[in-house]
PDB file of C-alpha atoms in Angstrom:
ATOM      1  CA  UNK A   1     141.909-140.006  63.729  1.00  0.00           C
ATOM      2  CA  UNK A   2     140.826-136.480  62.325  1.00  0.00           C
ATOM      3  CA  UNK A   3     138.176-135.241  64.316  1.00  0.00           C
ATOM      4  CA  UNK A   4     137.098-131.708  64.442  1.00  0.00           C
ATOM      5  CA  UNK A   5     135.913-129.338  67.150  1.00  0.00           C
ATOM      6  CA  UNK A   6     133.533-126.539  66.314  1.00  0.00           C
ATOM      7  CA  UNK A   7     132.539-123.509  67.769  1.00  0.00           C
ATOM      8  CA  UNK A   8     128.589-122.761  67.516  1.00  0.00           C
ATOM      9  CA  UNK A   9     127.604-119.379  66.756  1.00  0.00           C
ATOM     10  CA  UNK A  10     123.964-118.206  67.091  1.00  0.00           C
ATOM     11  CA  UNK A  11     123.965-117.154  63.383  1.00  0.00           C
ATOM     12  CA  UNK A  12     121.269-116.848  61.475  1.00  0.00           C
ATOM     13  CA  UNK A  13     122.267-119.336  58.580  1.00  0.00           C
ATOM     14  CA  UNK A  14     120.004-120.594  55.636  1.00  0.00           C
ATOM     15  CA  UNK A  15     120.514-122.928  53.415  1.00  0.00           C
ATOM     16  CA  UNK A  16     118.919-122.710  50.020  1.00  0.00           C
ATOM     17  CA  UNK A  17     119.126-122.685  46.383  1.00  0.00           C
ATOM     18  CA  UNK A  18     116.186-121.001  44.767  1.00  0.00           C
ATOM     19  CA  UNK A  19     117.643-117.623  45.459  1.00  0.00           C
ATOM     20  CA  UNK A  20     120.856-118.763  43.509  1.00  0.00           C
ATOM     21  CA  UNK A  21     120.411-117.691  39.653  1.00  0.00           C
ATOM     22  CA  UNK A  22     123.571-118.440  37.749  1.00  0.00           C
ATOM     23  CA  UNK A  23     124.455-117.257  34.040  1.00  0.00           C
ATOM     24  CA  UNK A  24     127.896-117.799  32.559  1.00  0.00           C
ATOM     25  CA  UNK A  25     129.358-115.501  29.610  1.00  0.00           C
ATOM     26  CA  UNK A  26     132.557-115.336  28.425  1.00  0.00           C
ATOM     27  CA  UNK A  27     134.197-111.831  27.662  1.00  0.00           C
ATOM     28  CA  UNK A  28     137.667-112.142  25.458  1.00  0.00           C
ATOM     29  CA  UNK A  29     139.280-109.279  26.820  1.00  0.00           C
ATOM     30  CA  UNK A  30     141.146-110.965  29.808  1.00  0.00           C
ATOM     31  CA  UNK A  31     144.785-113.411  29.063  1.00  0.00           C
ATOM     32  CA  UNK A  32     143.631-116.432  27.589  1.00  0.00           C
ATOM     33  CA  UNK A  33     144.145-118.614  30.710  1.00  0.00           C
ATOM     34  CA  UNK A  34     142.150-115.641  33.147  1.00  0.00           C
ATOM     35  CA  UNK A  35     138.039-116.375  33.422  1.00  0.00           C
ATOM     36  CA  UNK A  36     135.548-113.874  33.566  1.00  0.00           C
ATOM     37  CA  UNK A  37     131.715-114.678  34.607  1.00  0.00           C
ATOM     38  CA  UNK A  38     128.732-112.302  34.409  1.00  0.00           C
ATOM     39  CA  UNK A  39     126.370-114.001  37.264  1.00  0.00           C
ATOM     40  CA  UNK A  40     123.881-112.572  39.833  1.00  0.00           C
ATOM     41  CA  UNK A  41     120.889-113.537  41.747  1.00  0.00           C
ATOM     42  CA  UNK A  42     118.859-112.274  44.722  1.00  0.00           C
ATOM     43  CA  UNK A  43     119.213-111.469  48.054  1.00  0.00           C
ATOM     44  CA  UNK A  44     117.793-109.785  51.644  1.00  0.00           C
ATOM     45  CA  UNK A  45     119.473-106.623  51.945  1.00  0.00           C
ATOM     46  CA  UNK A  46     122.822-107.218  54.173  1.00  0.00           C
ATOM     47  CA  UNK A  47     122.623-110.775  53.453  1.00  0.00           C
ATOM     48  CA  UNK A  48     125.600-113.110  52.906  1.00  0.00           C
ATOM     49  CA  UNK A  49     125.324-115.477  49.946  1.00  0.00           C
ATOM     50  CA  UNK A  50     127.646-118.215  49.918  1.00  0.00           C
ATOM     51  CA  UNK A  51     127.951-119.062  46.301  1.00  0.00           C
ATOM     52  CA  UNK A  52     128.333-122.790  45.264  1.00  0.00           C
ATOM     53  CA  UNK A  53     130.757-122.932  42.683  1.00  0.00           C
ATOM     54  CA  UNK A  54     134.530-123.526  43.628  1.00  0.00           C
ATOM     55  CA  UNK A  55     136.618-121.350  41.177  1.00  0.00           C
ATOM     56  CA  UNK A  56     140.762-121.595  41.231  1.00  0.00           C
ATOM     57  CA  UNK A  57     143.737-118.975  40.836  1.00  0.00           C
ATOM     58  CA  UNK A  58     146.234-120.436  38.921  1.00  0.00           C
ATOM     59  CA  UNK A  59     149.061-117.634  39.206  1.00  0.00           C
ATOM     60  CA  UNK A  60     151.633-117.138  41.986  1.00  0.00           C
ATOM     61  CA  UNK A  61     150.027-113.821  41.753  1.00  0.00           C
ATOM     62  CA  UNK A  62     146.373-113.331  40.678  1.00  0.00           C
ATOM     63  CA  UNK A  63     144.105-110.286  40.630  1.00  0.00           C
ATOM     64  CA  UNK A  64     140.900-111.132  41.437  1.00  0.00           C
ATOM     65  CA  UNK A  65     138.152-107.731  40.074  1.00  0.00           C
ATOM     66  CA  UNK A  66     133.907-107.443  40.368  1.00  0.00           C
ATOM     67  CA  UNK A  67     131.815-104.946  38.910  1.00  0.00           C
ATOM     68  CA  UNK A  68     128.049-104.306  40.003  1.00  0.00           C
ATOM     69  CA  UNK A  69     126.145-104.365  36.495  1.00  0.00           C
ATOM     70  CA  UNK A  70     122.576-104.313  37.698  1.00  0.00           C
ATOM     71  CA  UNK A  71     120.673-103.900  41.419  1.00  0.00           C
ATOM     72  CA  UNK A  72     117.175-103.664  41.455  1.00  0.00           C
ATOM     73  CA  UNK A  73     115.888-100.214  40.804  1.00  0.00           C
ATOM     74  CA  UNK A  74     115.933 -97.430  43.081  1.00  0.00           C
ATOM     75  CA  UNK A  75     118.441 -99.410  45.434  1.00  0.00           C
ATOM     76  CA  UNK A  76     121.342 -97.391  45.895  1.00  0.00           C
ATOM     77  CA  UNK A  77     123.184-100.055  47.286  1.00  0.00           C
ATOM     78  CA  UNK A  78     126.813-101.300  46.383  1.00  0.00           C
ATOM     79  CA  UNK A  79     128.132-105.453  46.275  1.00  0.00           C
ATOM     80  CA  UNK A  80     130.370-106.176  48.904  1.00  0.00           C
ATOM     81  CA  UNK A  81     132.310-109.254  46.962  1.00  0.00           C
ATOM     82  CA  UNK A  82     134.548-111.592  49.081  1.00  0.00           C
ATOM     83  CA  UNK A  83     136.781-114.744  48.896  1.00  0.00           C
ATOM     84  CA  UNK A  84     136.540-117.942  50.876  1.00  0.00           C
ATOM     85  CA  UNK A  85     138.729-121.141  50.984  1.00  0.00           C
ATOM     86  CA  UNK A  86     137.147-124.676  51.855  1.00  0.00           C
ATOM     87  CA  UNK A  87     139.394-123.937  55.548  1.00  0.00           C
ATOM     88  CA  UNK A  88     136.637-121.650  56.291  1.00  0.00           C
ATOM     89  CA  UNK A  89     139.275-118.556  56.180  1.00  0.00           C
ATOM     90  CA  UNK A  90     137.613-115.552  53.889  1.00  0.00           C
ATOM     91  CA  UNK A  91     140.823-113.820  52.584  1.00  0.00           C
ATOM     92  CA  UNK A  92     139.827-111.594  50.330  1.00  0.00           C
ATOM     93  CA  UNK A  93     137.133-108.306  49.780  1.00  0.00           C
ATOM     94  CA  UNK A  94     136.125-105.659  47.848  1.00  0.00           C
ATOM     95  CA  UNK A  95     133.232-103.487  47.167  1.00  0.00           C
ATOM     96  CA  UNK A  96     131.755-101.794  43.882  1.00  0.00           C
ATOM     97  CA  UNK A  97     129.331 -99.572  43.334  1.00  0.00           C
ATOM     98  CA  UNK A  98     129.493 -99.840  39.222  1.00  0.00           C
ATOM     99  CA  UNK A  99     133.100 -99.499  38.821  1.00  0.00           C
ATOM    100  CA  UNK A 100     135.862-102.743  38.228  1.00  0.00           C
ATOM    101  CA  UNK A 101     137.106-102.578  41.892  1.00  0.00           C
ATOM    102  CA  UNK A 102     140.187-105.233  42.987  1.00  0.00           C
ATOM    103  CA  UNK A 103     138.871-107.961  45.187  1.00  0.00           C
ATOM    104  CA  UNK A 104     142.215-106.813  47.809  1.00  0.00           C
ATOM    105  CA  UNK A 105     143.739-109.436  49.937  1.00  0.00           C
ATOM    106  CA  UNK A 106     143.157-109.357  53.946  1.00  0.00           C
ATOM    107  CA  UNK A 107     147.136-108.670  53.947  1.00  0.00           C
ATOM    108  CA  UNK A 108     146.847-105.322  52.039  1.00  0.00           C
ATOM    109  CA  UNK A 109     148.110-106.566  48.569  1.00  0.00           C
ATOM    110  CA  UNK A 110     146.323-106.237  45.109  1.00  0.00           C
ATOM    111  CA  UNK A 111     146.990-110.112  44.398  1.00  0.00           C
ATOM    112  CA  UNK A 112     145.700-112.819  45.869  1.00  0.00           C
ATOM    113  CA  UNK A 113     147.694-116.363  45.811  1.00  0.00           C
ATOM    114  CA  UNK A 114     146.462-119.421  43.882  1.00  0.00           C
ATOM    115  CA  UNK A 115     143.799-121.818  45.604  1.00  0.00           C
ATOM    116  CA  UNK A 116     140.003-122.647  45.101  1.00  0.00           C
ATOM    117  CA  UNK A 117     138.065-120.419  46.716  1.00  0.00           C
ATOM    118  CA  UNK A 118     134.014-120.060  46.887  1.00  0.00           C
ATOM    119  CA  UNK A 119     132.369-116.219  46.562  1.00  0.00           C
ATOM    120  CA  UNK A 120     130.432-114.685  49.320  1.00  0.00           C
ATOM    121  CA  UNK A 121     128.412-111.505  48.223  1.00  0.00           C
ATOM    122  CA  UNK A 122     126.186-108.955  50.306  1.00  0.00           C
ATOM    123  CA  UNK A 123     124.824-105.833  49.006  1.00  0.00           C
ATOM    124  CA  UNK A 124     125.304-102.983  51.564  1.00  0.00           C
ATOM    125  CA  UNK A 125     124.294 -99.662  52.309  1.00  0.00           C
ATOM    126  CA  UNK A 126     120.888 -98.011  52.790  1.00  0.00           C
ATOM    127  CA  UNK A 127     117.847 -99.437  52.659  1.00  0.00           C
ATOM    128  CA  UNK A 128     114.337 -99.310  53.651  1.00  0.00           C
ATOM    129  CA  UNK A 129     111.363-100.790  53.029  1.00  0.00           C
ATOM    130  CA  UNK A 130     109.837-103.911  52.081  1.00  0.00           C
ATOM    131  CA  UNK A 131     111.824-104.043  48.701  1.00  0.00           C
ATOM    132  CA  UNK A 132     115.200-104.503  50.630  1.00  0.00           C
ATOM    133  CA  UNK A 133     114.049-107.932  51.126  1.00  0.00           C
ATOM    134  CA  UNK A 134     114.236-109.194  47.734  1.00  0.00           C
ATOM    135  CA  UNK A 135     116.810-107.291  45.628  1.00  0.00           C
ATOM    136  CA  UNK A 136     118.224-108.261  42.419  1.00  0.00           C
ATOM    137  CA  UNK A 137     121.199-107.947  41.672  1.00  0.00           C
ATOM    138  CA  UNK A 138     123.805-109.038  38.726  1.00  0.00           C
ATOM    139  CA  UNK A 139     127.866-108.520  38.448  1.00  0.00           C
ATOM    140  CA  UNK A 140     130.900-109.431  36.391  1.00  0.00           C
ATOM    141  CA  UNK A 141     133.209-111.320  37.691  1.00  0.00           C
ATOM    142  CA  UNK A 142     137.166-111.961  36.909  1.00  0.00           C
ATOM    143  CA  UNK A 143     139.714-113.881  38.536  1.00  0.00           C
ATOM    144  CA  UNK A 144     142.960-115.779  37.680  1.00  0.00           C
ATOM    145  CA  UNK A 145     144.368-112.719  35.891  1.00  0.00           C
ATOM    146  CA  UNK A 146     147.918-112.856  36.009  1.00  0.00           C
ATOM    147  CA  UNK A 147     148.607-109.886  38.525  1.00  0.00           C
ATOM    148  CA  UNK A 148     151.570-107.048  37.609  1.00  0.00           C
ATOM    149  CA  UNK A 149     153.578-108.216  40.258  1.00  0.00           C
TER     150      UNK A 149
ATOM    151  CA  UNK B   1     124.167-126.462  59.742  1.00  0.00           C
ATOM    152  CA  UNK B   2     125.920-128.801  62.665  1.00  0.00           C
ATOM    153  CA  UNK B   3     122.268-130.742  61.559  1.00  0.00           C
ATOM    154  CA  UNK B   4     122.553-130.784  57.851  1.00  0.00           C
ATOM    155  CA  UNK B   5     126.199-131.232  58.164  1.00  0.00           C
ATOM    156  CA  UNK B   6     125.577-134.101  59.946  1.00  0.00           C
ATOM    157  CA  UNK B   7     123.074-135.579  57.688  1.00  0.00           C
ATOM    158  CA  UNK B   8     125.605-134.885  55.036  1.00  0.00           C
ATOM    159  CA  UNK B   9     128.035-136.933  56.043  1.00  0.00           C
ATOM    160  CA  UNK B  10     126.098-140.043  57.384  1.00  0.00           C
ATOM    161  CA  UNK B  11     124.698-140.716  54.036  1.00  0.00           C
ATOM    162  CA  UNK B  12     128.192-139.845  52.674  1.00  0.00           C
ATOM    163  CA  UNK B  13     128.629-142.474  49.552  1.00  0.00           C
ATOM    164  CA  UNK B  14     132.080-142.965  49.325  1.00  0.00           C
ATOM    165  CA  UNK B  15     134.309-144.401  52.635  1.00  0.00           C
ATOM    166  CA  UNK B  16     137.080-142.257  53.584  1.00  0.00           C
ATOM    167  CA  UNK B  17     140.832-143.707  54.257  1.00  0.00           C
ATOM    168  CA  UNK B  18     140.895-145.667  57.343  1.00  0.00           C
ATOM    169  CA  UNK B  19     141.577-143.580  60.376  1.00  0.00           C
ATOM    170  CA  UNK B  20     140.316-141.019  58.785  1.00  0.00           C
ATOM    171  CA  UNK B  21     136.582-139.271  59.396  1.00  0.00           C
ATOM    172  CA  UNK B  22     134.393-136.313  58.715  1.00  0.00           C
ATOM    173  CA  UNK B  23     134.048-134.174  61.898  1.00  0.00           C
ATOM    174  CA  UNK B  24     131.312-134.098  64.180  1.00  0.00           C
ATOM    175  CA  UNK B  25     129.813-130.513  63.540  1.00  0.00           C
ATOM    176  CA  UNK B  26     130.224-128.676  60.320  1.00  0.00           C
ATOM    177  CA  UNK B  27     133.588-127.421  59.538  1.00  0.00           C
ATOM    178  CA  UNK B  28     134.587-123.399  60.087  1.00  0.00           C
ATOM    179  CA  UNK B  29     133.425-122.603  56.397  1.00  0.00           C
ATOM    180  CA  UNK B  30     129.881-123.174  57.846  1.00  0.00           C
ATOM    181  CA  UNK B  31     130.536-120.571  60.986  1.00  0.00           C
ATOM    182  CA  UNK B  32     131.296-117.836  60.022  1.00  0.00           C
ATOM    183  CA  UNK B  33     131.919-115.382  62.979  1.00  0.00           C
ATOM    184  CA  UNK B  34     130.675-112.406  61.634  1.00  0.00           C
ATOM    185  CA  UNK B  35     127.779-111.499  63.047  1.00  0.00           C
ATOM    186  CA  UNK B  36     125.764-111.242  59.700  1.00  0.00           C
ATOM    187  CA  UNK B  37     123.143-113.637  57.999  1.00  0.00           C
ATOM    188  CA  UNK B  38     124.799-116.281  56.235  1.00  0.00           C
ATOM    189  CA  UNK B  39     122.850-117.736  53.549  1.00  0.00           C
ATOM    190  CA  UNK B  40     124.723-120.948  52.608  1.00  0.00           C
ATOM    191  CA  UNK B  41     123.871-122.381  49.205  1.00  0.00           C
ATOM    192  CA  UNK B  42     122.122-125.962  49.704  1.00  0.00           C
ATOM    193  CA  UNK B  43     125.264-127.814  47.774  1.00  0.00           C
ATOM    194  CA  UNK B  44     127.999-126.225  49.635  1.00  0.00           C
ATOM    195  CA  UNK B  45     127.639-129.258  52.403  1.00  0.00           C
ATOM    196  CA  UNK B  46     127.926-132.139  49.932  1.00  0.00           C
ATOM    197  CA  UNK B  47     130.725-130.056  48.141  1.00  0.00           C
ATOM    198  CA  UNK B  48     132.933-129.249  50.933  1.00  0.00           C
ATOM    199  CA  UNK B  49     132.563-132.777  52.358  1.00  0.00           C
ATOM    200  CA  UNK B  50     133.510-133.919  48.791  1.00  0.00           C
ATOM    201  CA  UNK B  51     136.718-131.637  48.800  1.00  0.00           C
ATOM    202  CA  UNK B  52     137.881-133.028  52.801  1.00  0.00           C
ATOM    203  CA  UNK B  53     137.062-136.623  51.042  1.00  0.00           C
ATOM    204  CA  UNK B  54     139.224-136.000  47.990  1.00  0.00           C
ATOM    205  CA  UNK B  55     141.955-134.209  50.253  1.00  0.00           C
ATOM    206  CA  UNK B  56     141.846-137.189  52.222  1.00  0.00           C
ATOM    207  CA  UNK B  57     142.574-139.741  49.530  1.00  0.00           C
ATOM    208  CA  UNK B  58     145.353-137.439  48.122  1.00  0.00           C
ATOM    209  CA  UNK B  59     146.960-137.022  51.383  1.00  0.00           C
ATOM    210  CA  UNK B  60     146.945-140.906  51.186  1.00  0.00           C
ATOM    211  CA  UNK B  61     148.062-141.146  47.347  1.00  0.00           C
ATOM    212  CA  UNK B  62     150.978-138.847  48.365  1.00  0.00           C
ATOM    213  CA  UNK B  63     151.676-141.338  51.088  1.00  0.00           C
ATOM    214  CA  UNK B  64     152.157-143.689  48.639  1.00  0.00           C
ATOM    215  CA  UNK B  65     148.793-145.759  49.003  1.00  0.00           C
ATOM    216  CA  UNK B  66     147.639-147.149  45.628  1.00  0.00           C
ATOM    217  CA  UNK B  67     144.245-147.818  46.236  1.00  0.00           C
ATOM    218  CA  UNK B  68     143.732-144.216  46.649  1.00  0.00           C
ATOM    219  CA  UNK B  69     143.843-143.674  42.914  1.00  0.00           C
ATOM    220  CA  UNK B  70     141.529-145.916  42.705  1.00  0.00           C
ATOM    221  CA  UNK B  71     138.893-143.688  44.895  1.00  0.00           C
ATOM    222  CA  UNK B  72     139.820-140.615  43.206  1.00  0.00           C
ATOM    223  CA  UNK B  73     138.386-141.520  40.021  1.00  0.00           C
ATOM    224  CA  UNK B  74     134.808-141.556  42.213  1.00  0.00           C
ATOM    225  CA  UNK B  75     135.434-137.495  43.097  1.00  0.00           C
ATOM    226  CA  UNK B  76     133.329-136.280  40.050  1.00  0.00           C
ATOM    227  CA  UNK B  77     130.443-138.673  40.965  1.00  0.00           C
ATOM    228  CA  UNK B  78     130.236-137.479  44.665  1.00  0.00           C
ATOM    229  CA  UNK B  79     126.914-135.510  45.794  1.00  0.00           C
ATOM    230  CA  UNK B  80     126.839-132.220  43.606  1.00  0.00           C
ATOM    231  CA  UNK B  81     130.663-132.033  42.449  1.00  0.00           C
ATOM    232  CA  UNK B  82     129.253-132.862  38.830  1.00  0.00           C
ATOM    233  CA  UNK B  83     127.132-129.886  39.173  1.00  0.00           C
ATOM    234  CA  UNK B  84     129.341-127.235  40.878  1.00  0.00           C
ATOM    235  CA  UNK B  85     132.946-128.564  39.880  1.00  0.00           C
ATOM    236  CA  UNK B  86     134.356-128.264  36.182  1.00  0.00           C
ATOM    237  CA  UNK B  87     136.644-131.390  37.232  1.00  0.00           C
ATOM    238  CA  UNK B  88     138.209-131.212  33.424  1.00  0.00           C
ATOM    239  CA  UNK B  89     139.172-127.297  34.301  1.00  0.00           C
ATOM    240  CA  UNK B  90     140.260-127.777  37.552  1.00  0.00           C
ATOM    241  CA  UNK B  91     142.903-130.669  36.354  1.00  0.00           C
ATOM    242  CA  UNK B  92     143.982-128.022  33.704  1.00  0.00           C
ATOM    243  CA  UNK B  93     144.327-125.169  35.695  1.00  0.00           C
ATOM    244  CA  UNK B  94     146.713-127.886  38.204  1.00  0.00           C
ATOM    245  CA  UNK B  95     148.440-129.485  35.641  1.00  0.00           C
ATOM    246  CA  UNK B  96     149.510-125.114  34.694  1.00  0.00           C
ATOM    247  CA  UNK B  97     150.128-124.536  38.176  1.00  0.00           C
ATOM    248  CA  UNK B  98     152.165-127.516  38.732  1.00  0.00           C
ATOM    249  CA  UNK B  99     154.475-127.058  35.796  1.00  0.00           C
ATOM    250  CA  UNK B 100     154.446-122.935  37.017  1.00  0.00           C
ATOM    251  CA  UNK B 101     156.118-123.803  40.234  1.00  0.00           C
ATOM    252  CA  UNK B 102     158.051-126.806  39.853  1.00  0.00           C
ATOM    253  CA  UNK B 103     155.804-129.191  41.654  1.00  0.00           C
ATOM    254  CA  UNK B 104     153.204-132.120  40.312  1.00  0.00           C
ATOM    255  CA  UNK B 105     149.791-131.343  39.893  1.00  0.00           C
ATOM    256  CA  UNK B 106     148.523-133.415  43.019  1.00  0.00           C
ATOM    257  CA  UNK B 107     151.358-132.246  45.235  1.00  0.00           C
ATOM    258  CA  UNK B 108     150.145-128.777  44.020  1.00  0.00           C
ATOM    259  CA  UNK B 109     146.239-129.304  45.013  1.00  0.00           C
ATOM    260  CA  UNK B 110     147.390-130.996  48.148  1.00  0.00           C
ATOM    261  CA  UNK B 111     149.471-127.616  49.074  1.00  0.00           C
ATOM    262  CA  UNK B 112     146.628-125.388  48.183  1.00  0.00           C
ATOM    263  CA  UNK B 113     143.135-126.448  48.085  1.00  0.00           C
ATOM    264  CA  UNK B 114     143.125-128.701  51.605  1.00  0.00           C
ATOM    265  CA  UNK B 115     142.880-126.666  53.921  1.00  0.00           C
ATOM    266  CA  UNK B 116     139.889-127.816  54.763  1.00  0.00           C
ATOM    267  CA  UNK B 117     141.927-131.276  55.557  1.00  0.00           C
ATOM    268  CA  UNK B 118     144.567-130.443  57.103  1.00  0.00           C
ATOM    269  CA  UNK B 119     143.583-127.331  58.592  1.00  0.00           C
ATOM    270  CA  UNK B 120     140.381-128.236  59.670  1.00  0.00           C
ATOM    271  CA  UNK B 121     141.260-128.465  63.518  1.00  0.00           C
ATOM    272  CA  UNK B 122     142.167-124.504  63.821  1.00  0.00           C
ATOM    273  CA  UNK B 123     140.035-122.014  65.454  1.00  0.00           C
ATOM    274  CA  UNK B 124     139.993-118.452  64.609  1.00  0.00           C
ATOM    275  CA  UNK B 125     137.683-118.048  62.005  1.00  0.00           C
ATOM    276  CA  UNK B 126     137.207-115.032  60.579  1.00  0.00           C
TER     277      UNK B 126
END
């Protein structure tokens, strides 16, 4: 019999989908087996979304990249961008401020191994005001790009 | 989400293999120990449950049950996985994987995508 303990945290977590907003586009650039999303949504400043959509590495070695395309004016905030397995471990983060920047494994290496795994995002940084509880934001997104290893 | 996790997987429309259940609270993806907010998508419940259900029933194909092929083929129909799961993509990108390392596609998930299965009983979240 599987059973599972849990431990409770006093978290503040919130589920909802309104503040999801998804848009798919394909760029050509990457190997012909790599995907490549352009996406975004809204969030509270500091706020961790937990995206929906279960997305695989393929590779023995994958690189796994974001890029911050578009926060809501005057926000000089950057998208902290991070990977999380259905076990509940989140192995993965980067951060970008405009720039491609390598989602880097918890271990220290620039690939990440194959699996599903489910985004978390959270745009840090400074912020006050009422604004910083509604910010748009949109990013690119690669993974399954065979990594240089 | 203990609550909605709950809910979730009371009105769960597919039985799992015998022995086998969903646990109590919601699984480690849903506690975070961070210390930040977590805002959890409202499919990720249904979803996850539908990934410890299909781990379940490949656990028990690998085991050499034949009726689990049989529940398999009800994975895409589960709460949400039509939405949120590109089922078509996701055999694809096994069936590459497999042949990449030697193994067979289910073997390959199995090894890979269940944690939530057969890890599901470890503490330590991060």
């Amino acid at each position: 019999m599987k059973s599972h303990t849990r431990r409770r945290h006093s978290l503040a977590t919130v589920v909802v989908a309104a503040a999801f907003a998804i848009a798919l586009a394909v760029t050509p650039a990457l190997p012909a087996s790599a995907n490549q999303i352009s996406t975004g949504g809204t969030a509270a400043h500091g706020e961790v979304k937990y995206w929906p959509t279960a997305r695989t590495n393929t590779y023995q070695y994958n690189t796994v990249r974001a890029r911050l395309t578009y926060v809501t004016p005057g926000a000089s905030l950057s998208l902290w961008v991070a990977l999380r397995n259905s076990a509940g471990t989140t192995y993965a983060r980067g951060n970008t401020a405009g720039a491609w920047a390598t989602i880097v494994n918890d271990n220290g290496n620039y690939w990440n191994p194959p699996g599903t795994f489910y985004l978390n995002t959270q745009l840090v940084g400074s912020c006050v005001g009422a604004g910083c509880a509604w910010l748009a934001f949109e990013f690119d997104f690669a993974w399954n790009v065979p990594a240089p290893v | 989400m203990d609550a909605v996790w709950a809910k979730t997987t009371a009105d769960w429309p597919a039985k799992l293999p015998s022995g086998v259940k969903f646990s109590d609270d919601a699984p480690l993806f849903f506690h975070p120990a961070d210390g930040k907010a977590n805002l959890f998508h409202e499919a990720l419940p249904n979803l996850i449950a539908a990934r410890y259900w299909r781990c379940a029933w490949i656990d028990e194909a690998l085991r050499g049950n034949p009726a689990a092929w049989v529940e398999l083929e009800q994975y895409e129909s589960l709460p949400d996985v039509g939405t949120f799961v590109d089922q078509t993509a996701y055999d694809a990108d096994f069936a590459a994987f497999a042949e990449r390392s030697g193994s067979d596609p289910l073997s390959a998930e199995f090894a890979v995508d269940c944690g939530v299965f057969t890890d599901g009983s470890k503490e330590g979240n991060r």
